[in-house]
mmCIF file of C-alpha atoms and ligand atoms in Angstrom:
data_model
loop_
_atom_site.group_PDB
_atom_site.id
_atom_site.type_symbol
_atom_site.label_atom_id
_atom_site.label_comp_id
_atom_site.label_asym_id
_atom_site.label_seq_id
_atom_site.Cartn_x
_atom_site.Cartn_y
_atom_site.Cartn_z
ATOM 1 C CA MET N 1 116.360 116.334 -221.920
ATOM 2 C CA THR N 2 119.698 117.176 -223.419
ATOM 3 C CA SER N 3 120.561 120.291 -225.359
ATOM 4 C CA ASP N 4 123.110 118.430 -227.495
ATOM 5 C CA SER N 5 122.094 118.171 -231.114
ATOM 6 C CA ALA N 6 123.159 115.504 -233.559
ATOM 7 C CA MET N 7 126.281 116.360 -235.551
ATOM 8 C CA ARG N 8 125.509 113.669 -238.043
ATOM 9 C CA THR N 9 123.138 110.759 -238.542
ATOM 10 C CA PHE N 10 123.506 107.441 -240.354
ATOM 11 C CA LEU N 11 121.286 104.527 -241.410
ATOM 12 C CA ASP N 12 118.110 106.590 -241.898
ATOM 13 C CA GLY N 13 118.541 108.362 -238.576
ATOM 14 C CA ARG N 14 118.860 105.175 -236.501
ATOM 15 C CA VAL N 15 122.438 106.144 -235.583
ATOM 16 C CA THR N 16 123.233 109.629 -234.289
ATOM 17 C CA VAL N 17 126.618 111.112 -233.386
ATOM 18 C CA ILE N 18 126.772 113.850 -230.778
ATOM 19 C CA VAL N 19 129.206 115.631 -228.485
ATOM 20 C CA GLY N 20 128.045 115.531 -224.886
ATOM 21 C CA ASP N 21 127.964 113.843 -221.516
ATOM 22 C CA ILE N 22 126.679 110.259 -221.519
ATOM 23 C CA THR N 23 125.104 110.711 -218.065
ATOM 24 C CA LYS N 24 122.761 113.418 -219.366
ATOM 25 C CA GLN N 25 121.252 111.542 -222.297
ATOM 26 C CA ASP N 26 117.479 111.241 -222.681
ATOM 27 C CA VAL N 27 117.554 107.642 -223.877
ATOM 28 C CA GLU N 28 116.179 104.484 -222.289
ATOM 29 C CA ALA N 29 119.576 102.840 -221.781
ATOM 30 C CA ILE N 30 123.146 104.075 -221.588
ATOM 31 C CA VAL N 31 126.248 101.923 -221.864
ATOM 32 C CA ASN N 32 129.059 102.099 -219.303
ATOM 33 C CA ALA N 33 132.714 101.522 -220.197
ATOM 34 C CA ALA N 34 133.307 99.527 -217.018
ATOM 35 C CA ASN N 35 136.115 97.290 -215.789
ATOM 36 C CA SER N 36 135.713 93.635 -214.905
ATOM 37 C CA SER N 37 135.288 94.356 -211.185
ATOM 38 C CA LEU N 38 132.010 96.181 -211.955
ATOM 39 C CA LEU N 39 132.712 98.165 -208.818
ATOM 40 C CA GLY N 40 133.372 101.534 -210.419
ATOM 41 C CA GLY N 41 136.415 103.447 -211.599
ATOM 42 C CA GLY N 42 137.321 106.697 -213.330
ATOM 43 C CA GLY N 43 136.252 108.150 -216.693
ATOM 44 C CA VAL N 44 132.737 107.365 -217.896
ATOM 45 C CA ASP N 45 132.374 104.687 -215.213
ATOM 46 C CA GLY N 46 132.992 107.153 -212.387
ATOM 47 C CA ALA N 47 130.686 109.744 -213.951
ATOM 48 C CA ILE N 48 127.834 107.224 -214.355
ATOM 49 C CA HIS N 49 128.065 105.960 -210.770
ATOM 50 C CA ARG N 50 128.230 109.532 -209.418
ATOM 51 C CA ALA N 51 125.231 110.681 -211.424
ATOM 52 C CA GLY N 52 123.192 107.471 -211.043
ATOM 53 C CA GLY N 53 123.690 106.976 -207.312
ATOM 54 C CA PRO N 54 124.220 103.905 -205.101
ATOM 55 C CA ALA N 55 121.474 101.689 -206.556
ATOM 56 C CA ILE N 56 123.691 100.962 -209.572
ATOM 57 C CA LEU N 57 126.646 99.830 -207.462
ATOM 58 C CA GLU N 58 124.369 97.730 -205.300
ATOM 59 C CA GLU N 59 123.130 95.808 -208.347
ATOM 60 C CA CYS N 60 126.670 95.468 -209.688
ATOM 61 C CA ARG N 61 127.777 93.872 -206.409
ATOM 62 C CA GLU N 62 124.872 91.442 -206.602
ATOM 63 C CA ILE N 63 125.754 90.527 -210.195
ATOM 64 C CA ARG N 64 129.345 89.862 -209.129
ATOM 65 C CA ARG N 65 128.215 87.727 -206.202
ATOM 66 C CA THR N 66 125.664 85.652 -208.086
ATOM 67 C CA ARG N 67 126.907 85.463 -211.683
ATOM 68 C CA PHE N 68 130.492 86.666 -212.036
ATOM 69 C CA PRO N 69 132.502 86.089 -208.853
ATOM 70 C CA GLN N 70 135.715 86.288 -210.915
ATOM 71 C CA GLY N 71 134.621 89.524 -212.612
ATOM 72 C CA LEU N 72 132.879 90.288 -215.887
ATOM 73 C CA PRO N 73 134.989 88.993 -218.804
ATOM 74 C CA THR N 74 136.181 91.443 -221.465
ATOM 75 C CA GLY N 75 133.617 91.879 -224.239
ATOM 76 C CA GLU N 76 130.663 90.735 -222.095
ATOM 77 C CA ALA N 77 127.823 92.962 -220.879
ATOM 78 C CA VAL N 78 125.339 93.063 -217.995
ATOM 79 C CA VAL N 79 122.459 95.399 -217.188
ATOM 80 C CA THR N 80 121.428 97.258 -214.029
ATOM 81 C CA THR N 81 118.961 99.945 -213.107
ATOM 82 C CA GLY N 82 119.718 103.489 -214.219
ATOM 83 C CA GLY N 83 119.211 104.680 -210.649
ATOM 84 C CA ASN N 84 118.833 108.472 -210.631
ATOM 85 C CA LEU N 85 119.706 108.819 -214.312
ATOM 86 C CA GLN N 86 117.100 109.644 -216.947
ATOM 87 C CA ALA N 87 117.987 106.312 -218.526
ATOM 88 C CA LEU N 88 116.046 103.340 -217.154
ATOM 89 C CA TYR N 89 119.018 101.023 -217.534
ATOM 90 C CA VAL N 90 122.805 101.058 -217.499
ATOM 91 C CA ILE N 91 124.435 98.373 -219.612
ATOM 92 C CA HIS N 92 127.936 97.695 -218.290
ATOM 93 C CA THR N 93 130.506 96.302 -220.681
ATOM 94 C CA VAL N 94 134.250 95.754 -220.357
ATOM 95 C CA GLY N 95 136.388 96.952 -223.234
ATOM 96 C CA PRO N 96 139.758 95.431 -224.146
ATOM 97 C CA ILE N 97 142.914 97.014 -222.778
ATOM 98 C CA TYR N 98 144.731 97.824 -225.999
ATOM 99 C CA GLY N 99 147.792 95.631 -226.520
ATOM 100 C CA GLU N 100 146.932 93.140 -223.784
ATOM 101 C CA HIS N 101 144.784 90.602 -225.654
ATOM 102 C CA ARG N 102 147.203 88.964 -228.119
ATOM 103 C CA GLY N 103 145.674 90.547 -231.201
ATOM 104 C CA GLU N 104 142.091 89.796 -230.222
ATOM 105 C CA GLU N 105 141.329 93.384 -229.288
ATOM 106 C CA ALA N 106 139.170 94.122 -232.341
ATOM 107 C CA GLU N 107 136.974 91.077 -231.816
ATOM 108 C CA LEU N 108 136.597 91.887 -228.129
ATOM 109 C CA LEU N 109 135.642 95.494 -228.830
ATOM 110 C CA ALA N 110 133.078 94.320 -231.384
ATOM 111 C CA ASN N 111 131.687 91.935 -228.739
ATOM 112 C CA CYS N 112 131.183 94.896 -226.386
ATOM 113 C CA TYR N 113 128.946 96.645 -228.906
ATOM 114 C CA HIS N 114 127.151 93.505 -230.050
ATOM 115 C CA ASN N 115 126.459 92.200 -226.528
ATOM 116 C CA SER N 116 125.352 95.626 -225.268
ATOM 117 C CA LEU N 117 122.898 95.999 -228.157
ATOM 118 C CA THR N 118 121.601 92.475 -227.559
ATOM 119 C CA LEU N 119 120.880 93.336 -223.916
ATOM 120 C CA ALA N 120 119.176 96.589 -224.919
ATOM 121 C CA VAL N 121 116.828 94.643 -227.185
ATOM 122 C CA GLU N 122 116.204 92.043 -224.467
ATOM 123 C CA LYS N 123 115.174 94.894 -222.156
ATOM 124 C CA ASN N 124 112.736 96.141 -224.788
ATOM 125 C CA VAL N 125 114.276 99.584 -225.085
ATOM 126 C CA THR N 126 114.188 101.528 -228.338
ATOM 127 C CA SER N 127 117.027 103.995 -227.654
ATOM 128 C CA VAL N 128 120.532 103.419 -226.350
ATOM 129 C CA ALA N 129 123.561 105.698 -225.981
ATOM 130 C CA PHE N 130 127.190 104.550 -226.094
ATOM 131 C CA PRO N 131 130.377 106.267 -225.004
ATOM 132 C CA SER N 132 133.456 105.444 -227.046
ATOM 133 C CA ILE N 133 134.331 102.211 -225.275
ATOM 134 C CA ALA N 134 138.002 101.501 -224.476
ATOM 135 C CA THR N 135 139.303 104.719 -226.065
ATOM 136 C CA GLY N 136 140.166 106.406 -222.752
ATOM 137 C CA VAL N 137 142.167 104.720 -220.024
ATOM 138 C CA TYR N 138 142.219 101.442 -222.005
ATOM 139 C CA GLY N 139 144.115 103.115 -224.847
ATOM 140 C CA TYR N 140 142.241 101.845 -227.924
ATOM 141 C CA PRO N 141 143.156 104.047 -230.927
ATOM 142 C CA ARG N 142 140.120 106.167 -231.800
ATOM 143 C CA ALA N 143 140.350 105.610 -235.549
ATOM 144 C CA GLU N 144 140.382 101.814 -235.212
ATOM 145 C CA ALA N 145 137.594 101.912 -232.638
ATOM 146 C CA ALA N 146 135.460 103.974 -235.053
ATOM 147 C CA ASP N 147 135.859 101.371 -237.770
ATOM 148 C CA ILE N 148 134.950 98.465 -235.466
ATOM 149 C CA SER N 149 132.070 100.117 -233.611
ATOM 150 C CA SER N 150 130.376 101.405 -236.782
ATOM 151 C CA ARG N 151 130.608 98.054 -238.566
ATOM 152 C CA THR N 152 129.312 96.167 -235.546
ATOM 153 C CA ILE N 153 126.397 98.538 -234.997
ATOM 154 C CA GLU N 154 125.404 98.462 -238.660
ATOM 155 C CA ASN N 155 125.596 94.694 -238.728
ATOM 156 C CA PHE N 156 123.371 94.477 -235.640
ATOM 157 C CA LEU N 157 120.806 96.975 -236.901
ATOM 158 C CA SER N 158 120.556 95.176 -240.233
ATOM 159 C CA THR N 159 118.649 92.347 -238.543
ATOM 160 C CA ASP N 160 117.007 94.302 -235.700
ATOM 161 C CA ARG N 161 113.788 96.259 -236.100
ATOM 162 C CA GLN N 162 113.324 97.344 -232.496
ATOM 163 C CA LEU N 163 116.030 99.917 -231.906
ATOM 164 C CA LYS N 164 115.040 103.338 -233.197
ATOM 165 C CA GLU N 165 118.146 105.215 -232.037
ATOM 166 C CA VAL N 166 121.728 104.231 -231.267
ATOM 167 C CA ARG N 167 123.376 107.421 -230.063
ATOM 168 C CA LEU N 168 127.154 107.667 -230.082
ATOM 169 C CA VAL N 169 128.259 110.212 -227.503
ATOM 170 C CA PHE N 170 131.714 111.778 -227.646
ATOM 171 C CA PHE N 171 133.026 113.873 -224.816
ATOM 172 C CA GLN N 172 134.972 116.243 -227.034
ATOM 173 C CA ALA N 173 134.311 117.613 -230.504
ATOM 174 C CA GLN N 174 137.724 116.437 -231.697
ATOM 175 C CA ASP N 175 136.891 112.847 -230.688
ATOM 176 C CA ALA N 176 133.639 112.987 -232.652
ATOM 177 C CA GLU N 177 135.539 114.310 -235.688
ATOM 178 C CA ILE N 178 137.955 111.380 -235.580
ATOM 179 C CA PHE N 179 134.990 109.042 -235.389
ATOM 180 C CA LEU N 180 133.288 110.670 -238.366
ATOM 181 C CA GLU N 181 136.462 110.469 -240.437
ATOM 182 C CA ASN N 182 136.951 106.767 -239.718
ATOM 183 C CA GLN N 183 133.468 105.285 -239.397
ATOM 184 C CA LYS N 184 132.343 102.721 -241.992
ATOM 185 C CA PHE N 185 128.563 103.175 -242.054
ATOM 186 C CA SER N 186 127.214 102.419 -245.510
ATOM 187 C CA GLU N 187 124.827 105.417 -245.690
HETATM 188 N N1 AR6 Z 201 130.451 111.192 -221.351
HETATM 189 C C1 AR6 Z 201 130.844 110.681 -222.551
HETATM 190 N N2 AR6 Z 201 132.097 110.259 -222.802
HETATM 191 C C2 AR6 Z 201 133.000 110.355 -221.788
HETATM 192 C C3 AR6 Z 201 132.665 110.870 -220.506
HETATM 193 C C4 AR6 Z 201 131.315 111.298 -220.305
HETATM 194 N N3 AR6 Z 201 130.905 111.783 -219.133
HETATM 195 N N4 AR6 Z 201 133.803 110.807 -219.733
HETATM 196 C C5 AR6 Z 201 134.783 110.275 -220.494
HETATM 197 N N5 AR6 Z 201 134.325 110.010 -221.739
HETATM 198 P P1 AR6 Z 201 137.155 105.691 -220.266
HETATM 199 P P2 AR6 Z 201 137.838 102.957 -221.118
HETATM 200 C C6 AR6 Z 201 134.991 109.379 -222.892
HETATM 201 O O1 AR6 Z 201 138.540 105.921 -219.787
HETATM 202 O O2 AR6 Z 201 138.908 103.465 -222.011
HETATM 203 C C7 AR6 Z 201 137.438 103.391 -216.005
HETATM 204 O O3 AR6 Z 201 138.240 103.709 -214.901
HETATM 205 C C8 AR6 Z 201 136.504 109.412 -222.985
HETATM 206 O O4 AR6 Z 201 136.909 110.590 -223.673
HETATM 207 O O5 AR6 Z 201 136.025 106.149 -219.393
HETATM 208 O O6 AR6 Z 201 136.899 101.908 -221.621
HETATM 209 C C9 AR6 Z 201 136.797 102.022 -215.884
HETATM 210 O O7 AR6 Z 201 136.475 101.697 -214.545
HETATM 211 C C10 AR6 Z 201 136.811 108.161 -223.804
HETATM 212 O O8 AR6 Z 201 136.719 108.415 -225.198
HETATM 213 O O9 AR6 Z 201 136.877 104.108 -220.543
HETATM 214 C C11 AR6 Z 201 137.859 101.118 -216.437
HETATM 215 O O10 AR6 Z 201 138.816 100.792 -215.456
HETATM 216 C C12 AR6 Z 201 135.675 107.208 -223.489
HETATM 217 O O11 AR6 Z 201 134.723 107.988 -222.782
HETATM 218 C C13 AR6 Z 201 138.506 101.950 -217.510
HETATM 219 O O12 AR6 Z 201 138.274 103.304 -217.142
HETATM 220 C C14 AR6 Z 201 136.081 106.003 -222.666
HETATM 221 O O13 AR6 Z 201 137.042 106.366 -221.703
HETATM 222 C C15 AR6 Z 201 137.846 101.723 -218.857
HETATM 223 O O14 AR6 Z 201 138.566 102.418 -219.835
#
């Protein structure tokens, strides 16, 4: 369980916005802001591997070996066990490094959300939590990321009936405020 409570909800409660730690969420799947190596890193990635234990890294290595020897491309997503986390699954996606994709950053960030949600549905989960992908080390401006992530999530949920909760988890209250000021949910 988590003691964090929703700051705000959208789309009839199917989207919630909270301040908290992604590793502590009581949802069926959490999303990791990974890098293309899938072998861990700092930020959310480091926190998820520390909290989830070695089973996650083991599966990531196997995915690299069998499916992505060159690394997971930006915008794509893969799923592993949640290891010791409450979540059953970790969905790993690679955000764009801001300024390094010749103007295709927005499309790539949208792909991260769309592909992660697609995998969540494929895994039959009904709840999934996202960190704010690419807005840390990868430098994506928080206001622009809010616009893109909210539009992409709403678009996905408009044709999906399975997901009951998409939880957007911000590490700091100020980050959640920026999201709330810039999101484009219709209700
Ligand atoms: N729970 C929720 N949000 C968090 C947490 C947490 N425990 N920790 C950080 N954040 P980042 P990126 C927020 O840098 O920008 C890694 O080294 C943070 O405030 O984790 O996609 C990977 O291996 C920020 O808003 O991910 C890659 O190399 C957001 O999570 C690279 O960083 C994302 O910050 C990926 O960079």
